[in-house]
CSV table of C-alpha atoms and ligand atoms in Angstrom, one decimal:
chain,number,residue,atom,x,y,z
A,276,UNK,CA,-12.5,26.6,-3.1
A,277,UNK,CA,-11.6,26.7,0.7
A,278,UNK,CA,-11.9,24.7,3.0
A,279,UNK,CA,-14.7,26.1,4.6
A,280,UNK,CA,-16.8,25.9,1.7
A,281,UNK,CA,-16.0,22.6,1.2
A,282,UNK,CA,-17.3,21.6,4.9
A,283,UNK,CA,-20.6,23.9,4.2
A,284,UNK,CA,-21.4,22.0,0.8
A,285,UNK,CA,-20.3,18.6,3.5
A,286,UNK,CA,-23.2,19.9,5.7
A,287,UNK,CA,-25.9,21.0,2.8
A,288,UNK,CA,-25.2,16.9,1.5
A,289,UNK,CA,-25.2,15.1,4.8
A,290,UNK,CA,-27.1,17.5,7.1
A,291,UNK,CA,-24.0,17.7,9.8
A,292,UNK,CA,-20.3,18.7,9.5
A,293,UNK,CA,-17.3,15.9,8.3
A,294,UNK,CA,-15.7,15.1,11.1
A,295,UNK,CA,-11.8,14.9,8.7
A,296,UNK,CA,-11.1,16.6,5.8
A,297,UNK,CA,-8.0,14.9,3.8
A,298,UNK,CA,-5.9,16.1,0.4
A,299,UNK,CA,-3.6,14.2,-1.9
A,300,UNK,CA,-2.3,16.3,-5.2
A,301,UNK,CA,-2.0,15.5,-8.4
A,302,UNK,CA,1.7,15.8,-10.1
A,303,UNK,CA,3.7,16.6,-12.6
A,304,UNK,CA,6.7,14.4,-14.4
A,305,UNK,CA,9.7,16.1,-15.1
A,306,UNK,CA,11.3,13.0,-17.1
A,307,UNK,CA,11.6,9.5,-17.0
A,308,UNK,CA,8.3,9.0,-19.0
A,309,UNK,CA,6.6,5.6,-19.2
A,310,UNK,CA,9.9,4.0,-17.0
A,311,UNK,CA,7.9,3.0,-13.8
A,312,UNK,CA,6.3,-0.2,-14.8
A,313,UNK,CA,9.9,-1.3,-16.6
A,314,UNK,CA,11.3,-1.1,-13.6
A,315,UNK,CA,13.2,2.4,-14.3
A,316,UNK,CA,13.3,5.8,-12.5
A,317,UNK,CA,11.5,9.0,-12.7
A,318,UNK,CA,11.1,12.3,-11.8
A,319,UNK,CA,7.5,13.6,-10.6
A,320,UNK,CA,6.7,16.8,-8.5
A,321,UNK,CA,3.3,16.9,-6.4
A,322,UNK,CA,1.5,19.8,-7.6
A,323,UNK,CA,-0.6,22.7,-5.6
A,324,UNK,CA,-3.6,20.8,-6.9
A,325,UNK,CA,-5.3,17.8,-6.0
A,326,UNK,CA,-8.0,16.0,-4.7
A,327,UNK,CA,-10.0,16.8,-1.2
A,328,UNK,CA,-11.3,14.2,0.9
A,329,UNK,CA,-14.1,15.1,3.8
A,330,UNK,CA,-15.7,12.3,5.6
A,331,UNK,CA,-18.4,11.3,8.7
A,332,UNK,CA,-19.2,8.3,9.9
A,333,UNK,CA,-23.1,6.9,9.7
A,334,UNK,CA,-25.3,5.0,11.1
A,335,UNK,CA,-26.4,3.4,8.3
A,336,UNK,CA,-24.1,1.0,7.1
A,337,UNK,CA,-23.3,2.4,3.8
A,338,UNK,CA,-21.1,3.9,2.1
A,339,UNK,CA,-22.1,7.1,0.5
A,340,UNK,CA,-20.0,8.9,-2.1
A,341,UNK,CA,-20.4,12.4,-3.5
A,342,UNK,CA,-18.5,14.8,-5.3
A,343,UNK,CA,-18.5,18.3,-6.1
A,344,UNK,CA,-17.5,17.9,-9.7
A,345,UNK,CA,-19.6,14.4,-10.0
A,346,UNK,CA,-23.5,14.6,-10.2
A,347,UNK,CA,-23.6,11.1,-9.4
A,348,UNK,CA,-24.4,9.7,-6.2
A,349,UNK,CA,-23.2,6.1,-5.1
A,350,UNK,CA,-24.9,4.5,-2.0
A,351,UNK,CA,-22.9,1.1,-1.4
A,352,UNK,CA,-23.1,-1.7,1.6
A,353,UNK,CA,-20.3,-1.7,3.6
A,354,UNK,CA,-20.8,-5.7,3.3
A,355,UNK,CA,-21.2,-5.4,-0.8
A,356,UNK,CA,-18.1,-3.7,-2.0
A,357,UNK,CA,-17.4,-4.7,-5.5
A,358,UNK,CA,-17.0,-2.4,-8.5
A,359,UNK,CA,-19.4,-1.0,-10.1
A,360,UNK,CA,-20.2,-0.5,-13.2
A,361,UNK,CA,-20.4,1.8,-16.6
A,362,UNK,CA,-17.0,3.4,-15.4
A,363,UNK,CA,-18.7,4.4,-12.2
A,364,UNK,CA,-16.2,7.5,-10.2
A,365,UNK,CA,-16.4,6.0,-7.2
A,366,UNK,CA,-14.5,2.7,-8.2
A,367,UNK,CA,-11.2,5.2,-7.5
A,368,UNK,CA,-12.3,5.2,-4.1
A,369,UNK,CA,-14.1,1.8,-3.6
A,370,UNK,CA,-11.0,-0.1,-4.7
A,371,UNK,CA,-8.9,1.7,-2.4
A,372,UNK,CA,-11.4,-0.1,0.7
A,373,UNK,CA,-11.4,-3.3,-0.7
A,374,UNK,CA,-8.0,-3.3,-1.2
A,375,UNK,CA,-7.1,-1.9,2.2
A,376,UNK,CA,-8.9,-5.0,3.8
A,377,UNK,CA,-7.3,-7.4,1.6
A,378,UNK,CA,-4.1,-6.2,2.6
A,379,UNK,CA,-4.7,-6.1,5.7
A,380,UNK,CA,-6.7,-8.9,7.2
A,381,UNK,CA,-7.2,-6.9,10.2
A,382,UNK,CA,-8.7,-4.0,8.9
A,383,UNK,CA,-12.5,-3.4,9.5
A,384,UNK,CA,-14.8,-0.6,8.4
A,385,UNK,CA,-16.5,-0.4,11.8
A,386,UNK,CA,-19.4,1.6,10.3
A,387,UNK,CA,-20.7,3.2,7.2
A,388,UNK,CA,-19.2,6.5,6.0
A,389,UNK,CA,-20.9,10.2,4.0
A,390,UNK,CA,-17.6,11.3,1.7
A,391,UNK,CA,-17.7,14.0,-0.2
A,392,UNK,CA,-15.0,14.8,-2.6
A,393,UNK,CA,-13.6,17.8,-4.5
A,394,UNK,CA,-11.1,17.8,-7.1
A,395,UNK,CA,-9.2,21.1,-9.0
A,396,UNK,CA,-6.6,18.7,-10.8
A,397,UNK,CA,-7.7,19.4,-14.7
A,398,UNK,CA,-9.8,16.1,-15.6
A,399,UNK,CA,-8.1,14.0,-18.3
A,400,UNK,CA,-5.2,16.1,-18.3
A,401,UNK,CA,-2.7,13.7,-17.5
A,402,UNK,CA,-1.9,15.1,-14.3
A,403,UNK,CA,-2.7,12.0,-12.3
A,404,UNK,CA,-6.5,13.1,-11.0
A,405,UNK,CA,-7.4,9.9,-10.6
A,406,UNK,CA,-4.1,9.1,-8.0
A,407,UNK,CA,-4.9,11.8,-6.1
A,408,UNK,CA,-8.4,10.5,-5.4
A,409,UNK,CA,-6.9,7.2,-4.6
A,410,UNK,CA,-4.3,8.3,-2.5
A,411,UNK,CA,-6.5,10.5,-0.3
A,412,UNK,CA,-8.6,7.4,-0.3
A,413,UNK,CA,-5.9,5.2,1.2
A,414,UNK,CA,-4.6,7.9,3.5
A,415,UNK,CA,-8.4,8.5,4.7
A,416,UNK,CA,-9.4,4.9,5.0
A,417,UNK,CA,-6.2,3.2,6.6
A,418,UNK,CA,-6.9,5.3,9.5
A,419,UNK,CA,-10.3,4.5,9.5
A,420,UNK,CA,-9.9,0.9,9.6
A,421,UNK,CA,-6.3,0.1,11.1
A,422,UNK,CA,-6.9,-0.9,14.8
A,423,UNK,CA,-4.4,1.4,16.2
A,424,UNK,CA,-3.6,4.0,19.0
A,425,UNK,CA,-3.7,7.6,18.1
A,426,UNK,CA,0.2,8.2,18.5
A,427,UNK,CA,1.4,5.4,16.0
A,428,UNK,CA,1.1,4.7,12.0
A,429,UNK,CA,-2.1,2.3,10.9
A,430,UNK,CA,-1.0,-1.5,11.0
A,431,UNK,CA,2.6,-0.8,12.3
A,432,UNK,CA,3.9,1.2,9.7
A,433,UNK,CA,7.9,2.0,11.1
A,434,UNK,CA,8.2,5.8,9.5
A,435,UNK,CA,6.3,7.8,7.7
A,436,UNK,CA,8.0,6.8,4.6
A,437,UNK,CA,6.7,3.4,4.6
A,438,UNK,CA,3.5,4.2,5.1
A,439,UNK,CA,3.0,6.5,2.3
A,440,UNK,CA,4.4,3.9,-0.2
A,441,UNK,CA,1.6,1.8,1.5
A,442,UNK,CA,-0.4,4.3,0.6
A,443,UNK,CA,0.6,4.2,-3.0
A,444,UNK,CA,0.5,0.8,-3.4
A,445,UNK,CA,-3.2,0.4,-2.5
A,446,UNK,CA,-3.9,3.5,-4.9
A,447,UNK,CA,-2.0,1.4,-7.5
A,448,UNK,CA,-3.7,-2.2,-6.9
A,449,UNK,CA,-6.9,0.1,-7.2
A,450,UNK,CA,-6.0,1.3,-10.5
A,451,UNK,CA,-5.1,-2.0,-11.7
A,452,UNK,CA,-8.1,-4.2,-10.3
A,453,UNK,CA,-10.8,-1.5,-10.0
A,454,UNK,CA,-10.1,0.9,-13.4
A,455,UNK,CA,-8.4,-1.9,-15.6
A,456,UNK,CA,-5.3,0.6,-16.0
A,457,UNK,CA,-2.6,-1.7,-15.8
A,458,UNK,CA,-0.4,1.6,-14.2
A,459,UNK,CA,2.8,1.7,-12.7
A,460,UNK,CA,3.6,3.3,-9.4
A,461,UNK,CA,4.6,6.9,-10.1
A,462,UNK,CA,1.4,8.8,-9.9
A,463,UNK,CA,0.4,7.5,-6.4
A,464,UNK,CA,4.2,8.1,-5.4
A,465,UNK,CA,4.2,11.4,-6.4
A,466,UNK,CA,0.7,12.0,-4.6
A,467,UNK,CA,2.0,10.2,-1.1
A,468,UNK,CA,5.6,11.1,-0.9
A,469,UNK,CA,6.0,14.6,-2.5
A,470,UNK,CA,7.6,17.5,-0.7
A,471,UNK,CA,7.2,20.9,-1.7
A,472,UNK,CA,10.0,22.6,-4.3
A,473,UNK,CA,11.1,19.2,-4.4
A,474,UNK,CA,11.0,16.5,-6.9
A,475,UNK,CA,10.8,13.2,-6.3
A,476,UNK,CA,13.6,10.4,-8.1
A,477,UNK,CA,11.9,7.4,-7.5
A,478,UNK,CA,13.5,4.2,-8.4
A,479,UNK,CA,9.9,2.3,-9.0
A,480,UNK,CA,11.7,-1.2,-8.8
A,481,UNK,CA,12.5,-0.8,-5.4
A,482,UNK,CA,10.3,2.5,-4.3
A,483,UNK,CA,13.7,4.3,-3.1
A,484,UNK,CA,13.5,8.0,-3.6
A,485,UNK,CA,15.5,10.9,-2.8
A,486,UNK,CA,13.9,14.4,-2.8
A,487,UNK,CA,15.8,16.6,-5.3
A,488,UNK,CA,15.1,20.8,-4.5
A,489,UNK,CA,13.4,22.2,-7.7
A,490,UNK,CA,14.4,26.1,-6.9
A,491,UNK,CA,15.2,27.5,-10.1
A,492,UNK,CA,16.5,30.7,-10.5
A,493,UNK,CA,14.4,32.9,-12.7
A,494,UNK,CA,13.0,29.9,-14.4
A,495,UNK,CA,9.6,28.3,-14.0
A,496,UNK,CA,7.8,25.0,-14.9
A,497,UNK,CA,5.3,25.9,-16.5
A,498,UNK,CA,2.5,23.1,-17.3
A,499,UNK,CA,0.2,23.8,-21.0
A,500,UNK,CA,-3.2,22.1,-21.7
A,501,UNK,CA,-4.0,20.3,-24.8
A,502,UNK,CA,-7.9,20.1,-23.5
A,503,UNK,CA,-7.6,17.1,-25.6
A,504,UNK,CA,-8.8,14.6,-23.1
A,505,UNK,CA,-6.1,11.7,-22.7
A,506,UNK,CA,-7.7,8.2,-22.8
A,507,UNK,CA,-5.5,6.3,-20.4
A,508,UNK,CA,-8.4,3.2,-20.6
A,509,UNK,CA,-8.6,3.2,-24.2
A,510,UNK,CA,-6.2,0.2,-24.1
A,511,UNK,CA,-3.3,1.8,-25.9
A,512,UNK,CA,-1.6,2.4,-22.5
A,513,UNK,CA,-1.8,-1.3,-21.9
A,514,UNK,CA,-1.0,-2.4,-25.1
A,515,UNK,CA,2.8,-0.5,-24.4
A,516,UNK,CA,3.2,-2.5,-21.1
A,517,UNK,CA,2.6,-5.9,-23.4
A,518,UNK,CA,4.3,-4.6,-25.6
A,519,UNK,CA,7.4,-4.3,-23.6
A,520,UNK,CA,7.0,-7.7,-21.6
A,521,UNK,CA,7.3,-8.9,-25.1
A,522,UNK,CA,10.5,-7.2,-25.8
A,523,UNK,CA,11.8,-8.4,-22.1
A,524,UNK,CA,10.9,-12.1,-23.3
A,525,UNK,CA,13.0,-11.9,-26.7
A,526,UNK,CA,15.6,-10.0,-25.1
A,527,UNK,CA,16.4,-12.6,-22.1
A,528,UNK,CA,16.8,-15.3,-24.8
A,529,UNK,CA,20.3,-13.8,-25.1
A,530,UNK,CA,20.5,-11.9,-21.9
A,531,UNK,CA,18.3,-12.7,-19.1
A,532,UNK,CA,16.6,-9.4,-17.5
A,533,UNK,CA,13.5,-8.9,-15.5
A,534,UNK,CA,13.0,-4.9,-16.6
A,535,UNK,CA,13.7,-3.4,-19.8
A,536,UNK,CA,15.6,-0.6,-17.5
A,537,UNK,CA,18.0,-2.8,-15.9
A,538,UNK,CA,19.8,-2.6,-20.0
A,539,UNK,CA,22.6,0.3,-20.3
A,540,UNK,CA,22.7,2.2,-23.4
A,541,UNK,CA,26.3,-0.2,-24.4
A,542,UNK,CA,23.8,-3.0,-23.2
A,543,UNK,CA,21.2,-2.1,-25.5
A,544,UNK,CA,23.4,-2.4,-28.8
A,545,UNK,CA,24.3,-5.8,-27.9
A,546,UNK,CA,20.7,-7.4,-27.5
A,547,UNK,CA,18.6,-5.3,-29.9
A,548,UNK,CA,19.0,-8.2,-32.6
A,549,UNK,CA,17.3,-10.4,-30.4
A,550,UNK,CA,14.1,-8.5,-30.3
A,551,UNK,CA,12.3,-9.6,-33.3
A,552,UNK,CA,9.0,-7.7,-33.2
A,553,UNK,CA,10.1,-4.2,-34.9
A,554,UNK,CA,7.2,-2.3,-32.7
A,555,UNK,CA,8.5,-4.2,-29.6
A,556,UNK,CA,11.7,-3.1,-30.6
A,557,UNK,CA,10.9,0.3,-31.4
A,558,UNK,CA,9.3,0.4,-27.6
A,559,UNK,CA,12.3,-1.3,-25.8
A,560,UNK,CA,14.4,1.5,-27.7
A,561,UNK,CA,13.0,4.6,-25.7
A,562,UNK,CA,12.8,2.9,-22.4
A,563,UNK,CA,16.8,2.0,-22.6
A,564,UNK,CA,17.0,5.8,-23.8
A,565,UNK,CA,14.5,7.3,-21.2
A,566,UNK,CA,16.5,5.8,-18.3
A,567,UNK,CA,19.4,7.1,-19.3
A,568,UNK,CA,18.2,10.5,-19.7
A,569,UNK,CA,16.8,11.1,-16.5
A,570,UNK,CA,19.5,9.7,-14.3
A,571,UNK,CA,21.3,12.1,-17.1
A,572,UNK,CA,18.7,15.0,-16.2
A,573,UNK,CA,18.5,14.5,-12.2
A,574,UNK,CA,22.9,15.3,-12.4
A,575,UNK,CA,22.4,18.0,-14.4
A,576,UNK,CA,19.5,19.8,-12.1
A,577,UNK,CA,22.1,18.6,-8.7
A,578,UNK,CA,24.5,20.9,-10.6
A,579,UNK,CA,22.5,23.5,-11.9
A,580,UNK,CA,23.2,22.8,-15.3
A,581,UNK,CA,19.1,23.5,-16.5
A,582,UNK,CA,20.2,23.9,-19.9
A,583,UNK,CA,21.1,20.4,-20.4
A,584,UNK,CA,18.1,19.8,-18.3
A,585,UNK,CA,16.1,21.1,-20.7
A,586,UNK,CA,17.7,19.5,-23.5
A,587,UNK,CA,17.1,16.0,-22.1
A,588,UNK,CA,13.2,17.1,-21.9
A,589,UNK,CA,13.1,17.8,-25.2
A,590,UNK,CA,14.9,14.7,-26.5
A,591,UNK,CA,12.4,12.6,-24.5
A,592,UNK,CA,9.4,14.1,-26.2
A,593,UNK,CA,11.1,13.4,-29.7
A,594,UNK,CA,11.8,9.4,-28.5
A,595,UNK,CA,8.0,9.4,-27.0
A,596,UNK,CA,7.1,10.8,-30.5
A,597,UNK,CA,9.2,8.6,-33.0
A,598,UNK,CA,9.5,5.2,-30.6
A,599,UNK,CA,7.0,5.0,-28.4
A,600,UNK,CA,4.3,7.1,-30.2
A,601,UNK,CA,2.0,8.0,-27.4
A,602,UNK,CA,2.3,11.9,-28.4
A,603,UNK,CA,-0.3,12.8,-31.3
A,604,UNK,CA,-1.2,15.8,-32.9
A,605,UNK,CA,-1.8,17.9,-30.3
A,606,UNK,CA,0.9,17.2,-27.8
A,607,UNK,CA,3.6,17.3,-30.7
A,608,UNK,CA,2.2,20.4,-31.8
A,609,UNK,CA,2.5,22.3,-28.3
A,610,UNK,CA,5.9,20.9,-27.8
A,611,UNK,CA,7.0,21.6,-31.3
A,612,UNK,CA,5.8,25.7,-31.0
A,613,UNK,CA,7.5,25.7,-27.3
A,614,UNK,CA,10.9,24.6,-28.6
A,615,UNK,CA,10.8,27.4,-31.0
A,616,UNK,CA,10.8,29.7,-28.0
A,617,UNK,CA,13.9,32.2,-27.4
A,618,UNK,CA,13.5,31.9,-23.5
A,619,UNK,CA,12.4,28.0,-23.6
A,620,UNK,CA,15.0,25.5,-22.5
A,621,UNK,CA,13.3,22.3,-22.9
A,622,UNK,CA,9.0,21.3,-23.5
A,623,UNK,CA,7.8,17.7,-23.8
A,624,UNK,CA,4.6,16.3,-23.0
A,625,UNK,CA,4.1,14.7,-19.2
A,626,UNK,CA,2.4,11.8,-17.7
A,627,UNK,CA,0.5,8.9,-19.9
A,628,UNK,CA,-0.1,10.6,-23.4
A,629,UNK,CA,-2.3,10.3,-26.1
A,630,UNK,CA,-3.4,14.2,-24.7
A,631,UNK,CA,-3.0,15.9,-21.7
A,632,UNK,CA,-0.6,18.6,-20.6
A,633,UNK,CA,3.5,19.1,-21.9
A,634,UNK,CA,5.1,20.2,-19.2
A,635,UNK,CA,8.3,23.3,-20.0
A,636,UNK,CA,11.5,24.9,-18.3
A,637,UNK,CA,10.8,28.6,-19.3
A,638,UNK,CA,12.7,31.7,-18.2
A,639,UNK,CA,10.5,34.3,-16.6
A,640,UNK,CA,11.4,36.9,-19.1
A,641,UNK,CA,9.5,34.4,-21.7
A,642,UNK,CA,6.3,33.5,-20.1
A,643,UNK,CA,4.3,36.0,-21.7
A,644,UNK,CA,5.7,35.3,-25.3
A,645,UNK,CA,5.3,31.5,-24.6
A,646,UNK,CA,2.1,31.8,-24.0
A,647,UNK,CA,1.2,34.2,-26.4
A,648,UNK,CA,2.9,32.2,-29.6
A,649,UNK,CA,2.3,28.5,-28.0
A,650,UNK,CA,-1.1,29.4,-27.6
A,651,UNK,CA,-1.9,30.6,-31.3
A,652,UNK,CA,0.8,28.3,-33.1
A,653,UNK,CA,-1.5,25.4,-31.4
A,654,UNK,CA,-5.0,27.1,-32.0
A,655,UNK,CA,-3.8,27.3,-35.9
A,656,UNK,CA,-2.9,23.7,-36.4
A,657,UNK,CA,-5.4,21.8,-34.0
A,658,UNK,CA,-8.4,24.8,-33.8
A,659,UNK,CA,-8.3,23.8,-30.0
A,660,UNK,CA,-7.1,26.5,-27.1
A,661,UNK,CA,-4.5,25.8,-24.7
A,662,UNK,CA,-4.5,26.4,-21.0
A,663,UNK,CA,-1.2,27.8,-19.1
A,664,UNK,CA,-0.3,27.0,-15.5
A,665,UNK,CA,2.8,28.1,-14.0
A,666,UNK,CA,3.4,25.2,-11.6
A,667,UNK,CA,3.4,25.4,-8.4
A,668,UNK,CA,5.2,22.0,-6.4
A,669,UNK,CA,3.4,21.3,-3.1
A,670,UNK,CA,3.9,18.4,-0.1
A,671,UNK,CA,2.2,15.2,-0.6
A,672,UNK,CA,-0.9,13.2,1.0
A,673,UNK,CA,-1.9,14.8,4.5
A,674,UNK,CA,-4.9,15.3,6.8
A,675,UNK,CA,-5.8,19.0,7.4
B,302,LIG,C1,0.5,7.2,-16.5
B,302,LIG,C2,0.7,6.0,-15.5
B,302,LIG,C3,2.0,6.0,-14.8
B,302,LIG,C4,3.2,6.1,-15.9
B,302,LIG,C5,2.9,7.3,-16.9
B,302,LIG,C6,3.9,7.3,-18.0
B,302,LIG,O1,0.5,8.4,-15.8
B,302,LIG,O2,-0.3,6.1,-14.5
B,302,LIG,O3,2.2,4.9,-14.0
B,302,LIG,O4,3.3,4.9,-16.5
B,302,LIG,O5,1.6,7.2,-17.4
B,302,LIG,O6,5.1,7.6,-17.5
C-alpha cells in the first residue's frame, strides 16, 4: 500500500485530501522479555511495518475515525471523549486525545478531525500493532493540539528525545486506562525512539536508551507466525504483573526493593526464601534471570560474539517456558523445531505471549531449510501454518 493510495482511499471516505499523513511501526524484541514493567531493560527493534496515520480537520466538531483494515466507523464529540465500548478500535486512538489534554492542561483540539488509518503490522501477532496506532496517535495529535510555533517541539519538549518518550508515555497511559492492558513501556518505546539497523537498550526504569547497530554479517532476524492470535486482554498478562508485585512485597520483607530487576543473580539466592508463593516465586525467578541475559546479550552483539547471542535467546524462551509460562503449544513448538536447525543460532518467542511470533538469528545459508522444516515440524504438531518474515529494522514515529 503507498502512500498515494492511502490519500485516494482518504479522499473516497472524506470527499477531500488529508492534509498529514503520519507512521509509527510496530517492533520486534530481541530479549529482555516481560522486564519493562519490573523495572528491567530490553532490547526492541522498530520494524519496516507499522501503522499509518492521515488526518483533516472538520467543521463539524467530531471526531471521525476510519480504518482500512476496520469496517467500523466511530463518529465522537470532540466535547464527549470517553471510551467506548465492546472493545471498540478506536479507544487506541481516543485514549491517546484524552490523555494528551490531561497531560497537558494547555492542550486544545481546536476543531474536529476525519482520520483514516492503515495498519500492515500482523494483527494479534505480538508485534506491538496496537503501539504503533498509539504512537502515531500521540505524534499526530500533540501537534495538533500543542500551542506552539512551527520551528519548536509541542509543549517545550528540549530535544527530540524527550519528546518521543512523551510520545510513548501517552501511548502507554492509553493502553493502561483506555485497553485495560496494564503494559509496560517497551512497545511504545520501540515505536517512538527506534532507528533503523539499530536496536534499542532501553532501561524502562528511567527511559535511558542507547541505540545498538544490528548489522549482522550473513545473518538475518527472521520473525515466524504462530497465526495463533495472542490475547494480551485475556487477563493472564496482568495476572504476571500481580504476580510479581507480590514477589516484590515478600521479597522487601528481607531486602527492601522497588523492582524485581534491581536483584543480581548472587542477590537472587539470598532472598528467594522469602518469597512464599511458589508461582510468585517461579515468576520473580525469570525476571532476575532475564535481566541478566540481556545486559549478557547486548555485550555479546557490541562484540560480535552472535553465537552467544543466540544462545542467550534460546535460554530466555526455555525460562519464559518453565517460569514464567506465557509460551503454549504453539510458540514452544516453533521454537523447539528452529533450535534443531543446523544454520539457527538462537529462536525464542517475542513480545507478550500466549501466541504471536518467535523471533530467530539465522544464517542466510539456512533460511530456506528453516522455513521449510519450521514450517512442517509446526503444521504436524499444531495443524496450523506458519508465516516467515525476514525482518527488516526501520526508524521510529515520523510525519511524512
Ligand atoms: C507486551 C507488553 C510489553 C512487554 C511485553 C513482554 O508486549 O506490551 O510492555 O511487557 O509484552 O516483554
Amino acid at each position: 500500500m503507498t502512500t498515494q493510495e492511502m490519500q485516494a482511499a482518504f479522499e473516497e471516505a472524506y470527499g477531500r485530501k488529508a492534509e498529514k499523513i503520519f507512521f509509527s511501526p510496530g517492533r520486534v524484541n530481541l530479549i529482555g522479555e516481560h522486564t519493562d514493567y519490573n523495572g528491567g531493560c530490553v532490547f526492541p527493534c522498530a520494524l519496516s511495518f507499522g501503522a499509518w496515520l492521515l488526518i483533516a480537520k472538520n467543521a463539524d466538531g467530531v471526531l471521525r475515525f476510519r480504518s482500512m483494515n476496520m469496517e467500523q466507523v466511530y463518529e465522537i464529540k470532540i466535547d464527549a471523549i470517553a471510551p467506548q465500548p465492546n472493545r471498540a478500535w478506536c479507544n487506541y486512538a481516543l485514549g491517546c486525545i484524552d490523555i494528551i489534554k490531561r497531560r497537558h492542561p494547555d492542550a486544545e483540539l481546536q476543531s474536529g478531525y476525519d482520520l483514516l488509518y492503515y495498519g500492515n503490522v500482523p494483527a494479534g501477532a505480538g508485534l506491538s500493532s496496537s503501539a504503533a496506532m498509539e504512537v502515531v496517535t500521540a505524534r499526530a495529535f500533540t501537534e495538533e493540539m500543542a500551542v506552539c510555533d512551527q520551528d519548536s517541539l509541542p509543549f517545550g519538549y528540549p530535544d527530540e528525545k524527550a519528546y518521543r518518550t512523551e510520545l510513548a508515555l501517552i501511548g502507554q497511559a492509553c493502553e493502561h486506562e483506555y485497553a485495560g492492558v496494564m503494559c509496560g513501556i517497551m512497545d511504545q518505546c520501540a515505536s517512538a525512539q527506534g532507528k533503523k539497523d539499530h536496536a534499542i537498550y532501553l532501561n524502562c526504569d528511567t527511559l535511558e536508551f542507547e541505540h545498538v547497530p544490528v548489522k549482522l554479517d550473513g545473518i538475518k532476524v527472521v520473525i515466524s507466525n504462530t497465526h495463533s492470535p495472542h490475547h494480551l486482554d485475556s487477563g493472564a498478562y496482568n495476572d504476571r504483573v500481580r504476580q510479581c508485585h507480590t514477589a516484590v512485597e515478600q521479597i522487601s520483607k528481607v531486602k527492601p526493593i522497588k523492582f524485581l530487576a534491581e536483584l543480581s543473580e548472587e542477590d537472587w539466592k539470598e532472598v528467594e526464601s522469602a518469597i512464599t508463593d511458589p508461582i510468585a516465586k517461579k515468576r520473580a525467578r525469570h525476571v532476575v534471570g532475564e535481566v541478566a541475559r540481556t545486559a549478557a546479550a547486548v555485550e555479546a552483539l557490541k562484540r560480535g560474539e552472535i553465537a552467544y547471542f543466540g544462545e542467550l535467546m534460546t535460554a530466555s524462551h526455555v525460562s519464559l517456558r518453565d517460569d514464567y509460562e506465557v509460551t503454549g503449544p504453539e510458540l514452544d513448538a516453533l521454537a523447539e523445531a528452529a533450535w534443531q536447525v543446523d544454520g539457527v543460532l538462537g529462536s525464542r518467542m517475542t513480545g507478550g505471549g500466549f501466541g504471536g511470533c518467535t523471533v530467530s538469528l539465522v544464517k542466510d545459508e539456512a533460511i530456506e531449510r528453516f522455513k521449510a522444516f519450521v514450517g512442517s515440524e509446526y503444521e504436524k504438531k499444531t495443524g496450523l501454518k506458519a508465516d516467515f518474515y525476514v525482518a527488516e529494522i526501520g526508524d521510529g514515529v515520523m510525519r511524512l
